[in-house]
XYZ file of C-alpha atoms in Angstrom:
563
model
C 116.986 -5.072 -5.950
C 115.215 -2.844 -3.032
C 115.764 0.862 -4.392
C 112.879 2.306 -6.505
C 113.682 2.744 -10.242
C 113.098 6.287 -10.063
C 116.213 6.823 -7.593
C 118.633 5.460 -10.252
C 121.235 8.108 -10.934
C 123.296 8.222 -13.996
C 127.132 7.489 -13.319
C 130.177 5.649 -14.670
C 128.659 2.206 -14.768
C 125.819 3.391 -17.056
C 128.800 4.474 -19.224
C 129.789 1.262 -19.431
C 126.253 -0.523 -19.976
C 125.865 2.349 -23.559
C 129.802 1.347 -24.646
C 129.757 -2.242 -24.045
C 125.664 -2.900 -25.460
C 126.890 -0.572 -28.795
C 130.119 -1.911 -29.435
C 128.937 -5.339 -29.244
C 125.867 -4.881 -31.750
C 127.984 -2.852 -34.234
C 130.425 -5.962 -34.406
C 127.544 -8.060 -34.772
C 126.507 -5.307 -37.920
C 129.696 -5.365 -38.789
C 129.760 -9.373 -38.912
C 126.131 -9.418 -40.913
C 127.056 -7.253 -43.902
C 130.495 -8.009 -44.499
C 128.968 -10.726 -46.486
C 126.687 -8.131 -48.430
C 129.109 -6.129 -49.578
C 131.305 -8.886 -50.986
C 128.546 -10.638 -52.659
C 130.120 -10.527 -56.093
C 133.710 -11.992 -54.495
C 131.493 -14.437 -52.867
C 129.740 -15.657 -56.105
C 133.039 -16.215 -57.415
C 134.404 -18.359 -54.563
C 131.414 -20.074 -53.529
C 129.078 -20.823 -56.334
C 131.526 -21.055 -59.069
C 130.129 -24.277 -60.090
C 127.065 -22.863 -61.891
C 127.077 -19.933 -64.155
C 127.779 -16.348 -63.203
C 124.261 -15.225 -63.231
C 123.087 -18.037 -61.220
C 125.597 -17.986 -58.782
C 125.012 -14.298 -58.085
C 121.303 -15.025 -57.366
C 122.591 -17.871 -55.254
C 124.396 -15.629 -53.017
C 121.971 -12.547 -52.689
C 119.552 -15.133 -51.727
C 121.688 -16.303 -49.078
C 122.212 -12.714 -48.176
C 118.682 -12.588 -47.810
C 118.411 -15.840 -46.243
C 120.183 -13.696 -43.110
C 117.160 -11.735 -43.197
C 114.017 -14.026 -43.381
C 115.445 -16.029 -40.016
C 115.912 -12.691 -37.995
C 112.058 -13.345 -36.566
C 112.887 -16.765 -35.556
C 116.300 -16.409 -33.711
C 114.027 -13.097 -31.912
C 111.702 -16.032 -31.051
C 114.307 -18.303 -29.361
C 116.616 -15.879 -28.030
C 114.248 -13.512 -26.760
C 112.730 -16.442 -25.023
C 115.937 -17.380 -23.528
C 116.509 -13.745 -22.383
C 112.999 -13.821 -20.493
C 114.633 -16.782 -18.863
C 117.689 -16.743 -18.107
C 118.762 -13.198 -18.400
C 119.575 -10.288 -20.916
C 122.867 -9.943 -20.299
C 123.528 -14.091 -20.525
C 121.697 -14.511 -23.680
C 123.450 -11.308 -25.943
C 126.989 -12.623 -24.588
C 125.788 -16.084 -26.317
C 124.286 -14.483 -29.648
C 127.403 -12.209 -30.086
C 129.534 -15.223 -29.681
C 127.395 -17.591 -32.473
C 127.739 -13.977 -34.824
C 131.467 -13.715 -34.461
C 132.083 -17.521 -34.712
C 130.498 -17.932 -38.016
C 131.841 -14.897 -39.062
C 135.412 -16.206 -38.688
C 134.049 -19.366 -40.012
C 133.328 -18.254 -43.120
C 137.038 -16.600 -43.237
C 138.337 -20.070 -43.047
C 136.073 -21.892 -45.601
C 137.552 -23.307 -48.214
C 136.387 -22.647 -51.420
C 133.818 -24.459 -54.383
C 137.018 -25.732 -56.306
C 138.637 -26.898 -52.658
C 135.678 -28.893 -51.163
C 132.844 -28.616 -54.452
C 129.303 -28.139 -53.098
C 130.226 -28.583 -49.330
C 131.578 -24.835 -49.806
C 127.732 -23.066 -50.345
C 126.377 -25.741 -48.144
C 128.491 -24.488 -44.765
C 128.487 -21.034 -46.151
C 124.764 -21.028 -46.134
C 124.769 -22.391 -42.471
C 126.782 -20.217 -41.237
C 124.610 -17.635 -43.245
C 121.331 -18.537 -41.169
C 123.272 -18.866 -37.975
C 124.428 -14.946 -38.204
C 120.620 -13.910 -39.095
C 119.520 -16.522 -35.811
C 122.344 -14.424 -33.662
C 121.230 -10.891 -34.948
C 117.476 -11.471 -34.374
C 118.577 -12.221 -30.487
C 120.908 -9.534 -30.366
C 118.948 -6.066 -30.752
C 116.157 -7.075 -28.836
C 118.739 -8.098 -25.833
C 120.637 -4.644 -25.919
C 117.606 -2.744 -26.234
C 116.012 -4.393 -23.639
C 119.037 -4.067 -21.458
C 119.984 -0.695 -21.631
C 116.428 0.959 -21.869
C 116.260 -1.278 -18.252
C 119.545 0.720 -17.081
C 118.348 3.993 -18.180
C 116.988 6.100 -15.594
C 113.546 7.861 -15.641
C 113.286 10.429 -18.578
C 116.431 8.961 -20.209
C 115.598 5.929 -21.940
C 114.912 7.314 -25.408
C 118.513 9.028 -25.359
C 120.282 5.919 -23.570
C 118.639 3.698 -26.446
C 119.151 5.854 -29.389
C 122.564 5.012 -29.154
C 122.014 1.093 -29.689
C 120.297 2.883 -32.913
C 123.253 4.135 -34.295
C 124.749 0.531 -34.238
C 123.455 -0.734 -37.491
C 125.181 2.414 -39.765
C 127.863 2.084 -37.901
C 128.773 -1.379 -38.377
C 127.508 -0.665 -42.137
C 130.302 1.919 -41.970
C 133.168 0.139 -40.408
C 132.657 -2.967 -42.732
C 133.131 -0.584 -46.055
C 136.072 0.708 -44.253
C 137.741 -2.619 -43.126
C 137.164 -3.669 -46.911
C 138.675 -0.269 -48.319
C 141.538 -0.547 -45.948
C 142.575 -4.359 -47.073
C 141.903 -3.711 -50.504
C 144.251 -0.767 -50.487
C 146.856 -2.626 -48.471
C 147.165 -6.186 -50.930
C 145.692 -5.024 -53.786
C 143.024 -5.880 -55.753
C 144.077 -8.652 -57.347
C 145.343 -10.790 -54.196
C 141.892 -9.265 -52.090
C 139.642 -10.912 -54.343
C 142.206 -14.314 -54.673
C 142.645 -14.539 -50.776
C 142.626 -10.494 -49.122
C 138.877 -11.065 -48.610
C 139.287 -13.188 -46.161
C 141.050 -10.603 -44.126
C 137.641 -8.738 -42.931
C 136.147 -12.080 -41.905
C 138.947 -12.720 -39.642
C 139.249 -9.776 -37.883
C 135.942 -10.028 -36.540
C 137.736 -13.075 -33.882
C 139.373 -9.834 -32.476
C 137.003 -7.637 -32.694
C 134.749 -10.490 -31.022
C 137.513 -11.180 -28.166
C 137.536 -7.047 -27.529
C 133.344 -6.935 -26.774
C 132.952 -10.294 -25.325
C 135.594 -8.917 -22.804
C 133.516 -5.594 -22.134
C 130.311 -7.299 -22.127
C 131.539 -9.503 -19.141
C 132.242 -6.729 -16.822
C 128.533 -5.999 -17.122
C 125.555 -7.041 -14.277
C 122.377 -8.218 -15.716
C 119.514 -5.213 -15.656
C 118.008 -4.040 -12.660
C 114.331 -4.702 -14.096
C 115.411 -8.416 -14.075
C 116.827 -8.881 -11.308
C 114.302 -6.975 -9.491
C 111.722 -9.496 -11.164
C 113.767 -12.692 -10.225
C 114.365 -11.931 -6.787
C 110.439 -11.451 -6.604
C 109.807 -14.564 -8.409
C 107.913 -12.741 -11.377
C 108.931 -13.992 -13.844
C 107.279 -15.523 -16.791
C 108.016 -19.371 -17.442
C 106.234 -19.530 -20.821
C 107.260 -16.186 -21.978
C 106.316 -17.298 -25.683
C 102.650 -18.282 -24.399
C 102.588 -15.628 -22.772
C 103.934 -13.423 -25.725
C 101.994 -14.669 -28.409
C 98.838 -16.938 -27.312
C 97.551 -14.403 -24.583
C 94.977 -12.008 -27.280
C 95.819 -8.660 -24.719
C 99.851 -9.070 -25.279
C 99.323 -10.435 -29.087
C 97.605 -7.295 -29.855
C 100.376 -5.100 -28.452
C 102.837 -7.437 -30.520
C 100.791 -6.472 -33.546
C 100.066 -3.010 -33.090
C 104.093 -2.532 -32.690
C 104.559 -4.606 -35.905
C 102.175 -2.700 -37.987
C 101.783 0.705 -36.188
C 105.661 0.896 -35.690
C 108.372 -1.095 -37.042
C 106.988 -2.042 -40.369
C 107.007 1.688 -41.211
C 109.880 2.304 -39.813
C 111.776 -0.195 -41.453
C 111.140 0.638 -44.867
C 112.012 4.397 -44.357
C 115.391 2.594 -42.614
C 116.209 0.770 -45.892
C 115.125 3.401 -47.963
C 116.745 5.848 -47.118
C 120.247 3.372 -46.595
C 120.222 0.955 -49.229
C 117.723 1.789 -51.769
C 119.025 5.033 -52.307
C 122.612 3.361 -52.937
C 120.967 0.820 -55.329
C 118.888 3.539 -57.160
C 122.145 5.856 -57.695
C 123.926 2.653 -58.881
C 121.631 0.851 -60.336
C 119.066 3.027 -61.821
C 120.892 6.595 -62.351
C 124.565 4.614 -63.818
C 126.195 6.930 -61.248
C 130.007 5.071 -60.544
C 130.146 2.891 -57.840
C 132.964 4.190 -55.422
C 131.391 7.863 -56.185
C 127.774 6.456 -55.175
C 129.207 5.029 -51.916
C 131.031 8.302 -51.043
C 128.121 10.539 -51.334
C 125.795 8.074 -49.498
C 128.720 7.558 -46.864
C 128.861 11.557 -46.274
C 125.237 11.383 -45.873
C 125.201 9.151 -43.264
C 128.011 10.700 -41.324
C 126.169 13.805 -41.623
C 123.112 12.446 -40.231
C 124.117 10.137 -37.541
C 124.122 12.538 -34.650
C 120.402 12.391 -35.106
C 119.564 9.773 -33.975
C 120.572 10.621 -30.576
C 118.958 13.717 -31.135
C 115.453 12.407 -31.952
C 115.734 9.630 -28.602
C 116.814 12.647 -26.680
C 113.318 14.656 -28.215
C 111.488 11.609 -27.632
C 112.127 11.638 -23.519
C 110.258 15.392 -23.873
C 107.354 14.833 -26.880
C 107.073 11.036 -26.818
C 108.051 8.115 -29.167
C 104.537 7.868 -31.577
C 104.695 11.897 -33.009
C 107.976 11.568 -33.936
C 108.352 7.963 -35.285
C 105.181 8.796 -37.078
C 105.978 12.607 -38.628
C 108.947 10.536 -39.722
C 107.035 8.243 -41.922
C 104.555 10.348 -42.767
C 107.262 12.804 -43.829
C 108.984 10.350 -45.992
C 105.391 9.168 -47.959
C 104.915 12.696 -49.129
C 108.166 13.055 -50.532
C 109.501 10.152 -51.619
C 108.391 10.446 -55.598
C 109.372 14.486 -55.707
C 112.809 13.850 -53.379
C 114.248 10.795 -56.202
C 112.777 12.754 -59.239
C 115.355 15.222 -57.829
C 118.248 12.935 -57.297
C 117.375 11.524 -60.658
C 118.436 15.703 -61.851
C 121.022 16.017 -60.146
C 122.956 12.249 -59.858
C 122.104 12.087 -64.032
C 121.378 14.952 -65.176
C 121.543 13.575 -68.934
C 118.829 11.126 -67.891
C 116.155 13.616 -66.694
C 116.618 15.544 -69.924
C 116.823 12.736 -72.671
C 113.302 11.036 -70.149
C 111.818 14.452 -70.772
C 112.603 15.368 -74.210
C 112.470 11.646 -75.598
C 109.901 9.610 -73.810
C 110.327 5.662 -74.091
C 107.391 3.375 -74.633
C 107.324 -0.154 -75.600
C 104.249 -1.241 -78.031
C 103.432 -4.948 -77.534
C 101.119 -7.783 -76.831
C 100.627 -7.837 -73.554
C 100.670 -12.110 -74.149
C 104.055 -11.664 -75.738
C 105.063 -10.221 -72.022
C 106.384 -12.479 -69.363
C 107.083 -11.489 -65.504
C 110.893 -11.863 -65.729
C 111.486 -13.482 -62.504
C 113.923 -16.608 -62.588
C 115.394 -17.398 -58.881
C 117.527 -20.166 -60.842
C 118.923 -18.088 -63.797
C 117.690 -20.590 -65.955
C 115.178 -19.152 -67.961
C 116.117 -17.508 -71.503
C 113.674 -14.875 -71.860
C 113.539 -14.854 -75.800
C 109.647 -13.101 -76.745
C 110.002 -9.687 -78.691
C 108.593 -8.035 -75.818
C 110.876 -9.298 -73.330
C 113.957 -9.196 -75.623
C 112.943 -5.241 -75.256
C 112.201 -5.013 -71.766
C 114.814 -6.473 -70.801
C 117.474 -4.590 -72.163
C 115.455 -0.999 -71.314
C 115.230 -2.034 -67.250
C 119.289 -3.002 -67.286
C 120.157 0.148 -69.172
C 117.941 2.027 -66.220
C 115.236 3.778 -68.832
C 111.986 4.203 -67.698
C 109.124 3.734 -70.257
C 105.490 3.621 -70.818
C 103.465 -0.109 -71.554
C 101.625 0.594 -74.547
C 99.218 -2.582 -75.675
C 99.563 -3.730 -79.407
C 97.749 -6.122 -81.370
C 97.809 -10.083 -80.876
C 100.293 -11.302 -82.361
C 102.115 -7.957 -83.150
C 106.011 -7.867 -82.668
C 106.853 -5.054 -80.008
C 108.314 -1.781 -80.933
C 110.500 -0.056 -78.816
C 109.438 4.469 -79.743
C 112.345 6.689 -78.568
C 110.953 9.733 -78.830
C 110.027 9.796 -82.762
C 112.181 7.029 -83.707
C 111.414 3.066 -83.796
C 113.381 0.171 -82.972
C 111.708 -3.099 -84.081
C 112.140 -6.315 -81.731
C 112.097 -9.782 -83.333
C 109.931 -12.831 -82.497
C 111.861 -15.966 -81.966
C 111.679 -20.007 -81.215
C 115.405 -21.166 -80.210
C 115.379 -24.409 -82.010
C 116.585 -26.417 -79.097
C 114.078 -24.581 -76.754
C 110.612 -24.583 -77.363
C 109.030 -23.213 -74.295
C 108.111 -20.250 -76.765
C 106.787 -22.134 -79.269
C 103.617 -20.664 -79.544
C 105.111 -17.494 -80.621
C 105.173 -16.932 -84.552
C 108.632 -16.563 -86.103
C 110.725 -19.632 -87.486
C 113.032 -21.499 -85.513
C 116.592 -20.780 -85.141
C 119.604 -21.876 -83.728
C 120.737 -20.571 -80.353
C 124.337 -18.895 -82.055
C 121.576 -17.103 -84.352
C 119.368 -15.815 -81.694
C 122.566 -14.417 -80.142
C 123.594 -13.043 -83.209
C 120.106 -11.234 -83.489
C 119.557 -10.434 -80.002
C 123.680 -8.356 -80.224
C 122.037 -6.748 -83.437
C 118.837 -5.649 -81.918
C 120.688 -4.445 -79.003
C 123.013 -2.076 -80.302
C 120.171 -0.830 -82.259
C 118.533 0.370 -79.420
C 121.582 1.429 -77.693
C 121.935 3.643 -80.729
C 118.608 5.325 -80.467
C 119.131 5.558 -76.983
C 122.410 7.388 -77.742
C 120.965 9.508 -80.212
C 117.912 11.039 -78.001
C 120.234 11.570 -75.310
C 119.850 8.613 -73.018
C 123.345 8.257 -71.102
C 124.846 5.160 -70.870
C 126.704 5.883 -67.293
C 126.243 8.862 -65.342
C 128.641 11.091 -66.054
C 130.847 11.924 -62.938
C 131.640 15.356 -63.789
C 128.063 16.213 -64.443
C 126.792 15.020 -60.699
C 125.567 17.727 -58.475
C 127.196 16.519 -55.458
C 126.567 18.989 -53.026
C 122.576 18.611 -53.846
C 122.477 14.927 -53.939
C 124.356 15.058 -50.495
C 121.609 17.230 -49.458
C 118.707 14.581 -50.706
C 120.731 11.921 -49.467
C 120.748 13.401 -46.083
C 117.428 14.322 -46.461
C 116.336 10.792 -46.525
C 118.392 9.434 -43.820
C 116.918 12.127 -41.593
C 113.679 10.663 -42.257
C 115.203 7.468 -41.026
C 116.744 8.930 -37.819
C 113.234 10.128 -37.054
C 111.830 6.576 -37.131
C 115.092 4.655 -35.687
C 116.141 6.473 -33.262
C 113.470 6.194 -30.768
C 112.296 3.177 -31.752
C 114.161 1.041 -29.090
C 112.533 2.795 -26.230
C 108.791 2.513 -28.175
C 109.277 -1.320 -27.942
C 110.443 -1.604 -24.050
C 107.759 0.484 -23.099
C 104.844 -1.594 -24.916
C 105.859 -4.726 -22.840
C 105.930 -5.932 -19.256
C 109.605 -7.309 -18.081
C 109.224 -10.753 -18.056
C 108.164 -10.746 -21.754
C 109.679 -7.960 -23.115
C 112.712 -9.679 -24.370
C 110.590 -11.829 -26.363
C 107.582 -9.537 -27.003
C 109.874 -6.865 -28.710
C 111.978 -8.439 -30.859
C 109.631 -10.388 -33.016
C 108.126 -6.971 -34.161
C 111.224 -5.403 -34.602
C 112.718 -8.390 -36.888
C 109.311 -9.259 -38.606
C 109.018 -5.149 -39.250
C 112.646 -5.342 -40.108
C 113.891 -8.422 -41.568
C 111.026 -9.074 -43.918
C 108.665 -6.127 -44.630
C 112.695 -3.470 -44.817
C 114.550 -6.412 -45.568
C 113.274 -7.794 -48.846
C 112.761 -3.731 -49.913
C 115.087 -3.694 -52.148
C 114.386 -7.139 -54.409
C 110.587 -6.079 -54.032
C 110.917 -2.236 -55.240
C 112.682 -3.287 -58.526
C 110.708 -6.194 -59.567
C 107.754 -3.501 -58.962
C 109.641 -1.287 -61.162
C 111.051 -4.247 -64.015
C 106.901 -4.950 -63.997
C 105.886 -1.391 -65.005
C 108.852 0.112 -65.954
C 108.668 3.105 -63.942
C 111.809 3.870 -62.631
C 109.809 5.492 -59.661
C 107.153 2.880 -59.446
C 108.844 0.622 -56.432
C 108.752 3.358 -54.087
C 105.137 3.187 -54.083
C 105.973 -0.160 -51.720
C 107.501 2.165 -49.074
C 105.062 4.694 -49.339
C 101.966 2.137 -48.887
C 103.727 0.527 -45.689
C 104.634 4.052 -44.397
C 101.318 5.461 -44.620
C 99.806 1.872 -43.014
C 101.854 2.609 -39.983
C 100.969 6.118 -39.514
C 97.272 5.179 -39.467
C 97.486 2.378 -37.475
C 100.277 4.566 -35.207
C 98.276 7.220 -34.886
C 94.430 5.506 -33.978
C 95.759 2.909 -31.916
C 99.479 3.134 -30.540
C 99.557 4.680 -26.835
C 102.642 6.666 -26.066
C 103.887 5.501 -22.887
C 107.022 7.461 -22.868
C 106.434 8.013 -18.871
C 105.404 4.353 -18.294
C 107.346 2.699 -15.196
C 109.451 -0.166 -16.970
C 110.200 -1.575 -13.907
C 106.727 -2.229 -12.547
């Protein structure tokens, strides 16, 4: 390489670097939450050999399994792309995604092969999150080192757009088989379908990707024999780069992440999950959303070549702290209208000893949660109705106060379980404690009913147009923060670290602190019982970032990349 950076002109070829860099990470999206959104068809196939609650947890935490490893396969493929090339090391990640995509597509089932099934499943699991956490950090790097001067925020912003995308095209694949065989045959064999088609769609990219040269800034660097040779000592053990590393985990990505995933999947989970709204109607309203708002993110890179990355990444979070709590009491009106009345006219509060209160966590689905207070608890967090914690006496059995009425729990020791034994009450038989436990239950449905309290939103009720507009609202916020993020993270790093430098960050910020969002919002809110109380999670990281952002990140939007 022997002509300056700044004389690179955009033309057809540059074309090609934006298409084939996309199209390759939204098939590697594509790939990574096909298995999220047939987690329940999964359970079923997979983990049938335990029971149906534990099998679910089983597979959402190999779902999130995908996640945790992202940092790790950023370690060892970004150092691979610091030595041996960007454009090498993606064409080898997209291949290990697409592989154990198809894999998967060909596994036989718990019932075929017993517990070999989850064992390969799981592999191939953690090989996908290893292949993503080299990917993003390879086309970032190697089309922000295409771009031309002033450019690179717009030429990365559409690498941005990948993940919704590939969010997008894996509903649709699913939609589109389901529709074609049925839902019976889908979830007996059709599901395999989506897995397999990602062999084509892998044959298609790994065919564009290998018309592509490796990046200028590379080659530039090898040819001048600058390159790093320990690019992760260099990375990570040398205090002036580690800082940088840090400062883009805490003062960038970490905030943007959890705007990403709250504004994309927490919103979904709150409107299904929280509000009762119907599934397929939930999906369409968040899927218009995010059609709505995807231009944007080329929109905010583009803005970011003229104002810089840091104001708007940071507005962006800052944006979304402030509004968070006002924007879902909103969506709470208009997805459930029935909901925000009954919450307001019949308050909930649950009167117990705090002692008589356990944290209902069980990773194994083992653990019969049988105290009065949890027997309540329980059953107000699944029927999504937020309530006040209101400490009674030792000893006292908890009340459940709808408004003016009362709905009395029951203390209990399952005679073949005594892990509440210390709890007064005589024992019982386990078919009892069912029986009781029904009883109870429909009692406090009743009251529920009776003070207003919805069972599922009802569909004809939703204000669609307005919880369009607060969907889009919120994925605005994450445009903001995602779509110049890419060029943010080139810029922070020399070349013959970047690849590694960047991508930690961006899967640490991503993969862990967005990541594990969701599980950590709505144990927050199953603690409290606050409906709203997990998005104080996002709003803490959020405002983090924009104080770290703002006091220590340097814009370097008009930083030479190739120096």
């Amino acid at each position: 390489m022997t002509d300056d950076a700044a004389e690179h002109t955009v033309d057809r070829s540059d074309r090609l670097v934006i298409l084939a860099s996309s199209v390759g990470t939204v098939i590697e999206w594509y790939d990574f939450y096909l298995y999220g959104s047939l987690a329940a068809i999964i359970t079923s196939q997979f983990f049938s050999g335990v029971n149906e609650t534990t099998g679910y947890i089983f597979a959402l935490m190999a779902f999130a399994a995908g996640f945790a490893v992202r940092p790790f396969g950023a370690v060892f493929f970004g150092r691979l792309g610091d030595l041996w090339g960007r454009k090498n090391t993606f064409l080898v990640t997209m291949l290990l995604m697409g592989l154990s995509t198809f894999v998967v597509g060909l596994l036989p089932s718990y019932a075929a092969i017993g517990v070999a099934a989850p064992a390969i499943l799981i592999a191939m699991r953690l090989v996908q999150g290893l292949a993503l956490g080299g990917e993003y950090g390879g086309a970032a790097t190697y089309v922000a080192e295409h771009a031309p001067p002033g450019k690179r925020g717009f030429y990365t912003s559409f690498i941005q757009i990948t993940a919704t995308a590939g969010l997008m095209l894996s509903l649709l694949v699913i939609l589109g088989v389901r529709t074609a065989v049925g839902e019976e045959a889908f979830r007996d064999w059709g599901w395999r379908i989506p897995f397999l088609v990602s062999i084509l769609l892998l044959g298609v990219s790994l065919w564009i990707r290998l018309k592509l040269a490796e990046s200028p800034a590379f080659a530039r660097m090898k040819a001048e024999g600058k390159g790093s040779r320990t690019p992760l000592k260099d990375s990570f053990a040398r205090w002036p780069n580690l800082k940088l590393v840090l400062l883009a985990l805490i003062g960038l990505t970490a905030g943007q992440a959890v705007v990403w995933y709250t504004g994309q999947f927490y919103a979904l989970f709150f409107l299904e999950k929280t509000l009762k709204v119907d599934g397929p109607l939930a999906n369409i309203l968040v899927a218009v959303a995010l059609l709505l708002a995807t231009p944007f993110f080329v929109f905010w890179g583009w803005l970011s070549d003229k104002v810089g990355r840091k104001p708007i990444i940071l507005t962006g979070c800052l944006l979304a702290a402030l509004t968070y709590f006002p924007l879902f009491h909103a969506l709470t009106g208009a997805a459930n209208p029935q909901l925000a009345a009954a919450t307001a006219a019949a308050p909930v509060s649950v009167h117990a000893d705090p002692a008589d209160c356990a944290l209902q966590f069980d990773p194994v689905g083992k653990t019969v949660f049988d105290s009065s207070c949890d027997l309540a608890k329980s059953y107000l967090a699944k029927a999504g109705v937020t309530y006040a914690n209101i400490a009674a006496p030792a000893g006292a059995v908890a009340e459940v106060r709808i408004g003016e009425a009362v709905v009395t729990s029951f203390h209990s020791v399952i005679a073949e379980d005594v892990r509440f034994a210390s709890i007064p009450g005589d024992a019982i038989s386990r078919a009892e404690f069912t029986a009781r436990k029904t009883a109870f239950e429909g009692q406090l449905g009743e009251a529920l009913t009776a003070a207003g309290y919805p069972a599922r939103a009802d569909s004809a009720l939703v204000n669609k147009p307005l919880v369009v507009g607060i969907l889009f609202l919120l994925v605005m916020y994450v445009t903001m923060v995602y779509g110049p993020i890419a060029a943010a993270l080139v810029e922070m790093f020399p070349t013959s670290i970047r690849y590694t430098s960047m991508s930690l960050p961006y899967h640490i910020g991503n993969g862990w602190f967005g990541g594990f969002l969701p599980t950590t919002a709505f144990a927050m809110v199953a603690a409290t019982g606050n409906i709203y109380y997990g998005l104080w999670y996002p709003v803490v990281v959020a405002l983090v970032t924009v104080a770290v952002g703002f006091l220590f990140i340097r814009d370097r939007k008009d930083v030479d990349i190739h120096a």
